Backbone as CSV, one residue per row, in Angstrom:
resi,resn,N_x,N_y,N_z,CA_x,CA_y,CA_z,C_x,C_y,C_z
1,MET,-31.851,-23.719,47.353,-30.066,-22.443,48.044,-28.927,-22.696,46.334
2,LEU,-28.774,-24.077,46.708,-27.461,-25.002,45.817,-27.957,-24.943,44.402
3,ILE,-28.763,-25.236,44.648,-29.864,-25.428,42.790,-29.431,-23.795,42.792
4,PHE,-29.920,-23.310,43.047,-30.096,-21.556,42.561,-28.500,-21.515,42.490
5,LEU,-27.308,-21.320,42.767,-26.198,-21.228,42.934,-25.817,-22.255,41.655
6,PHE,-25.907,-23.432,41.581,-26.139,-23.860,40.468,-26.047,-23.639,38.965
7,SER,-27.091,-23.169,39.269,-28.514,-22.154,37.931,-27.064,-21.469,38.006
8,ILE,-27.354,-20.361,38.460,-26.962,-18.875,37.675,-25.363,-19.353,37.467
9,VAL,-24.673,-20.319,38.078,-23.151,-20.771,37.089,-23.213,-21.204,35.962
10,LEU,-24.156,-22.244,35.404,-24.762,-22.953,34.251,-25.029,-22.043,33.207
11,ILE,-25.558,-20.972,33.747,-26.036,-19.491,32.833,-25.250,-19.141,33.073
12,CYS,-23.832,-18.240,33.339,-23.366,-17.709,33.228,-22.254,-18.496,32.441
13,PHE,-21.804,-19.756,32.392,-20.847,-20.010,31.818,-21.348,-19.982,30.230
14,GLY,-23.175,-20.701,29.994,-23.614,-20.732,28.759,-23.207,-19.439,27.873
15,VAL,-23.217,-17.756,28.457,-23.655,-17.173,28.036,-21.678,-16.603,27.642
16,TYR,-20.618,-16.963,28.161,-19.369,-16.561,28.284,-19.094,-17.969,27.179
17,TYR,-19.284,-18.987,26.986,-19.450,-19.837,25.744,-20.095,-19.098,24.747
18,TYR,-21.509,-18.447,24.687,-21.506,-18.056,23.687,-20.788,-16.731,22.605
19,LEU,-20.392,-16.376,23.791,-19.005,-14.653,23.628,-18.630,-15.187,23.202
20,MET,-17.837,-16.524,23.268,-16.138,-16.525,23.037,-16.562,-17.521,21.193
21,ASP,-17.857,-18.179,21.397,-17.772,-18.326,19.676,-18.498,-17.205,19.365
22,GLU,-18.543,-16.873,19.299,-19.548,-15.539,17.822,-17.839,-15.065,17.851
23,LYS,-16.197,-14.885,18.879,-16.036,-13.999,18.556,-14.752,-14.908,17.939
24,LEU,-14.492,-16.624,17.825,-14.143,-17.310,17.314,-14.181,-17.091,15.565
25,SER,-15.633,-17.177,15.898,-15.888,-17.577,14.592,-16.406,-16.206,13.699
26,THR,-15.695,-15.002,14.510,-15.495,-13.835,13.521,-13.944,-14.136,13.219
27,GLN,-13.557,-14.303,14.236,-12.177,-13.979,13.665,-11.527,-15.272,12.757
28,LYS,-12.533,-16.005,12.128,-12.429,-17.345,11.320,-12.667,-16.114,10.554
29,THR,-13.624,-15.889,9.938,-14.146,-14.954,8.995,-12.903,-14.009,8.396
30,GLN,-12.958,-13.318,9.623,-11.253,-12.381,9.194,-10.061,-13.285,8.413
31,ILE,-9.703,-14.616,8.947,-8.481,-15.181,8.486,-8.984,-15.852,7.612
32,LYS,-10.003,-15.845,6.747,-10.701,-16.762,5.860,-10.661,-15.558,4.537
33,VAL,-10.955,-14.455,4.721,-11.002,-13.219,3.921,-9.236,-12.525,3.957
34,ILE,-8.727,-12.009,4.839,-7.495,-12.427,4.630,-6.487,-13.486,3.733
35,SER,-6.848,-14.375,3.747,-6.272,-15.791,3.085,-6.495,-15.138,1.668
36,ARG,-7.666,-14.619,0.966,-8.620,-14.822,-0.022,-7.595,-13.603,-1.101
37,GLN,-7.480,-11.843,0.477,-6.784,-11.299,-0.557,-5.504,-11.510,-0.911
38,ASN,-4.836,-12.193,-0.065,-3.619,-13.001,-0.108,-3.648,-12.926,-1.064
39,ARG,-4.041,-14.198,-1.150,-3.522,-15.770,-2.544,-4.392,-14.593,-4.247
40,ASP,-4.656,-13.285,-3.826,-5.354,-12.544,-5.228,-4.226,-11.224,-5.216
41,PHE,-3.343,-11.481,-4.405,-2.404,-10.405,-4.290,-1.260,-10.938,-4.501
42,LYS,-1.346,-12.208,-4.411,0.224,-12.443,-5.205,0.059,-12.785,-6.416
43,SER,-1.402,-12.977,-6.612,-1.296,-13.249,-7.889,-1.012,-12.124,-8.672
44,LYS,-1.789,-10.752,-8.689,-1.362,-9.690,-9.400,-0.117,-9.371,-9.417
45,ILE,1.462,-9.429,-7.994,1.954,-9.068,-8.069,2.904,-10.176,-9.399
46,LEU,3.138,-11.340,-9.374,3.406,-12.714,-10.027,3.014,-11.919,-11.797
47,ASN,1.546,-11.465,-11.880,1.607,-11.170,-13.157,1.581,-9.851,-14.051
48,SER,2.227,-8.797,-12.662,2.950,-7.856,-12.853,4.101,-7.142,-12.973
49,ARG,5.161,-8.403,-12.288,6.697,-8.223,-12.976,6.515,-7.930,-14.350
50,ASN,7.607,-7.411,-14.756,8.322,-7.297,-15.884,9.078,-8.041,-16.141
51,ASP,10.433,-7.566,-17.056,11.340,-8.435,-17.634,12.515,-7.047,-16.875
52,ASP,12.444,-6.510,-16.385,13.304,-5.813,-15.255,13.619,-6.718,-14.576
53,GLY,13.269,-7.614,-13.767,13.971,-8.114,-12.843,12.867,-8.209,-11.554
54,PRO,12.993,-8.875,-10.232,12.242,-8.783,-8.986,11.750,-7.286,-9.309
55,ILE,10.854,-6.715,-8.028,10.489,-5.425,-7.800,11.328,-5.438,-6.422
56,VAL,12.234,-4.154,-6.007,12.545,-4.030,-5.231,12.204,-2.618,-4.109
57,ILE,12.032,-2.948,-2.670,11.174,-1.850,-2.076,12.264,-1.431,-1.319
58,LYS,12.929,-0.463,-1.062,13.881,0.823,-0.573,13.139,0.705,0.946
59,TYR,13.626,0.480,2.386,12.270,1.111,2.985,13.682,1.858,3.729
60,LYS,13.311,3.112,4.084,14.016,3.761,4.778,13.229,3.921,6.055
61,PRO,14.227,4.994,7.112,13.160,5.193,8.646,12.768,6.708,7.809
62,SER,11.311,6.423,8.735,10.593,7.961,8.319,10.960,9.318,9.237
63,LEU,11.246,9.905,8.479,11.611,11.484,9.455,10.238,12.014,10.808
64,PHE,8.878,11.323,9.759,8.113,11.932,10.703,7.147,10.997,11.141
65,SER,6.440,11.005,12.865,5.856,10.422,13.487,4.314,10.531,12.931
66,THR,3.460,11.432,12.539,2.226,11.816,12.487,2.652,12.840,10.576
67,GLY,1.016,12.717,10.426,0.934,13.354,9.168,0.058,13.810,9.231
68,THR,-0.710,14.316,8.009,-2.632,14.897,7.816,-2.492,14.497,6.371
69,THR,-3.482,13.483,5.823,-3.786,13.896,4.512,-4.806,15.250,4.111
70,ASN,-3.801,15.196,2.806,-4.579,16.538,2.368,-5.179,15.578,1.388
71,ASP,-6.085,15.148,1.210,-7.291,14.788,-0.139,-7.616,13.495,0.113
72,ASN,-8.841,13.072,-0.393,-9.850,11.347,0.391,-8.149,11.216,-0.874
73,CYS,-8.557,9.183,0.419,-6.803,9.289,-0.692,-7.390,7.224,-0.715
74,ASN,-6.702,6.345,-0.971,-6.819,5.161,-0.887,-5.891,4.301,-0.445
75,LEU,-6.076,2.962,0.669,-5.433,2.909,1.817,-4.292,1.427,1.453
76,TYR,-4.071,1.322,0.340,-3.156,0.378,0.106,-2.578,-0.682,0.757
77,LEU,-2.749,-1.906,0.978,-2.225,-3.192,1.204,-0.352,-3.035,1.299
78,SER,0.022,-2.778,-0.093,1.664,-2.958,0.198,2.018,-1.848,-0.705
79,PRO,3.433,-1.514,-0.760,3.100,-0.101,-1.513,3.250,0.053,-3.088
80,LEU,2.861,-0.405,-2.987,2.559,-0.321,-5.390,0.678,-0.235,-5.773
81,GLU,0.743,0.689,-6.569,-0.777,1.261,-7.311,-1.636,-0.050,-7.360
82,ASN,-1.113,-1.209,-8.033,-2.058,-2.109,-8.155,-2.215,-3.069,-7.140
83,SER,-1.848,-2.522,-5.928,-2.094,-2.833,-4.383,-3.378,-3.111,-4.226
84,PRO,-3.685,-4.512,-3.800,-5.578,-4.087,-2.899,-5.514,-3.014,-2.338
85,VAL,-6.976,-2.597,-2.575,-7.137,-0.997,-1.713,-8.028,-1.373,-0.601
86,LEU,-7.438,-1.122,0.540,-8.053,-1.383,1.939,-9.097,-1.031,2.834
87,SER,-8.460,0.323,2.174,-10.199,1.332,2.534,-9.676,2.592,2.093
88,ASN,-10.848,3.328,1.676,-10.832,4.630,2.503,-10.063,5.784,2.786
89,VAL,-9.424,6.884,2.470,-8.742,7.950,3.731,-9.671,9.105,3.535
90,ALA,-9.624,9.412,4.560,-10.757,11.340,4.369,-10.168,12.196,4.596
91,LYS,-9.696,13.180,3.537,-8.807,14.234,4.059,-9.147,15.032,5.117
92,ASP,-7.668,15.682,5.773,-7.681,15.862,6.636,-7.703,15.271,7.819
93,THR,-7.596,14.096,7.701,-6.985,12.880,8.559,-5.966,12.309,9.283
94,LEU,-5.730,12.331,10.463,-4.070,12.506,11.085,-4.004,11.003,11.157
95,VAL,-2.484,10.961,11.084,-2.597,9.291,10.571,-1.026,9.264,11.254
96,GLU,-0.929,8.298,12.022,0.677,7.904,12.168,1.603,7.089,11.415
97,ILE,2.349,7.297,11.411,3.381,6.933,10.237,4.455,6.505,10.694
98,GLN,4.408,4.642,10.288,4.427,3.751,10.672,6.270,3.537,9.693
99,ASP,6.251,4.302,8.634,7.718,3.170,8.048,7.681,4.324,6.717
100,SER,8.853,4.206,5.908,8.788,4.695,4.685,9.271,4.307,3.194
101,ALA,9.008,3.957,2.497,9.744,3.320,1.424,9.911,3.861,-0.276
102,GLU,10.570,3.354,-0.768,10.953,4.056,-1.670,10.738,2.619,-3.201
103,ILE,9.589,3.019,-3.525,9.728,1.705,-5.112,9.073,2.788,-6.343
104,PHE,9.815,1.544,-7.469,9.046,2.976,-8.703,9.860,3.994,-8.757
105,ASN,10.788,5.041,-8.095,10.591,6.077,-7.770,9.860,6.779,-7.061
106,ALA,8.927,6.088,-6.740,8.070,7.034,-6.189,8.393,6.241,-5.017
107,SER,7.684,7.744,-3.427,7.725,7.152,-2.253,6.702,7.104,-1.579
108,TRP,6.291,6.310,-0.110,5.888,5.217,0.104,5.742,5.924,1.748
109,TYR,4.879,6.150,2.457,4.790,5.705,3.851,3.225,4.950,4.194
110,GLU,4.087,4.192,5.342,2.874,3.211,6.252,2.535,3.441,7.344
111,ILE,1.204,4.139,7.477,0.763,4.749,8.372,-0.364,3.846,8.609
112,SER,-0.869,3.903,9.830,-1.910,3.426,10.687,-3.168,4.380,10.778
113,ILE,-4.171,4.205,11.465,-5.150,5.322,11.232,-6.135,4.794,13.036
114,LYS,-6.104,5.786,13.047,-7.026,5.467,14.692,-8.815,4.840,13.992
115,SER,-8.825,3.812,14.486,-10.582,3.661,14.429,-11.255,2.273,15.456
116,GLN,-11.642,2.323,15.184,-13.079,1.391,16.679,-12.318,-0.116,16.253
117,THR,-12.545,-0.418,14.930,-12.066,-2.237,14.641,-11.105,-2.193,14.340
118,ASN,-10.167,-0.925,14.441,-9.142,-1.722,14.340,-8.430,-2.945,12.524
119,ILE,-9.916,-2.958,12.056,-9.588,-3.674,11.217,-9.283,-3.004,9.758
120,ASN,-8.377,-2.796,9.111,-7.978,-2.291,8.061,-7.282,-0.952,8.307
121,ASN,-6.685,-0.797,9.037,-6.264,0.918,9.617,-4.854,0.347,9.428
122,LYS,-4.469,0.125,8.625,-2.978,-0.538,8.813,-2.420,-0.572,6.909
123,GLY,-1.666,0.942,6.499,-1.851,-0.116,5.203,-0.447,1.317,4.625
124,TRP,-0.754,1.543,3.372,-0.055,2.467,2.258,-0.587,3.379,1.919
125,VAL,0.112,4.611,1.782,-0.457,5.936,1.119,0.858,7.043,0.182
126,LYS,0.822,7.584,-1.035,1.947,7.742,-1.628,2.084,8.864,-0.359
127,LYS,3.395,9.596,-0.461,3.689,10.071,-0.044,3.357,12.024,-0.415
128,ASP,3.034,11.753,-0.918,2.876,12.934,-1.720,1.145,13.360,-1.587
129,ILE,0.168,12.096,-0.404,-0.446,12.416,-0.303,-0.767,12.766,1.124
130,LEU,0.165,13.010,2.351,0.549,13.399,3.847,0.775,14.945,3.365
131,ILE,0.244,15.426,4.548,1.287,16.761,5.023,2.007,16.632,6.180
132,THR,3.097,16.399,6.381,3.994,15.891,7.408,4.281,17.341,8.411
133,PRO,4.910,17.523,9.428,5.104,18.764,10.157,6.462,19.827,9.361
134,ASP,6.863,18.884,9.015,8.402,19.509,7.603,7.309,20.397,7.158
135,ASP,6.860,19.651,6.377,6.310,20.957,4.904,4.711,21.724,5.783
136,THR,4.403,21.551,6.931,3.723,23.203,6.979,5.071,24.187,7.910
137,VAL,5.963,23.891,8.204,6.772,24.526,8.379,7.698,25.538,7.924
138,ASN,8.104,24.648,6.436,8.173,25.273,5.132,7.252,25.905,4.165
139,ASN,6.208,25.945,4.393,5.133,26.611,3.527,4.519,27.754,4.683
140,GLN,5.357,28.075,5.881,4.741,29.307,6.202,5.030,30.433,5.771
141,GLU,3.983,31.008,5.412,5.188,32.447,4.977,5.548,32.904,6.082
142,GLU,7.035,34.009,5.399,7.292,35.029,6.331,6.886,36.177,6.727
143,PRO,7.261,36.327,7.901,6.438,37.314,8.599,7.213,38.572,8.063
144,THR,6.174,39.512,7.711,6.675,40.874,6.671,6.863,42.625,8.112
145,THR,7.896,42.734,7.542,7.937,44.192,9.536,8.366,45.569,8.328
């Protein structure tokens, strides 16, 4: 009986070790990919700088906490159009607005999207891609009497 219990514990430990090793391997792969993307992004930023000086991002508090995409769009790593694309966002996707910023006279929202994996679900989209509650209220027609 003691040998049987020891065998069960040993098998459970083996399964646990295997699962943790797989999880660690996945996280190492994600870190490698993110590191490569970070290096590529840094080189793009350095190459895109012009003689006007450094890139200035003005962060502003967002007036809204949610929005909906009005068209298919890209989810960018940063609020720059030459920034790496993290994923594509489908039309009519409900998003959570985290922050807002202005850069080169263009407004951007930092958003997060619900996803099963939580990988590449947070990034930046241009302000005109999102429909916010204010847009919905302001675009309603006045009732006629």
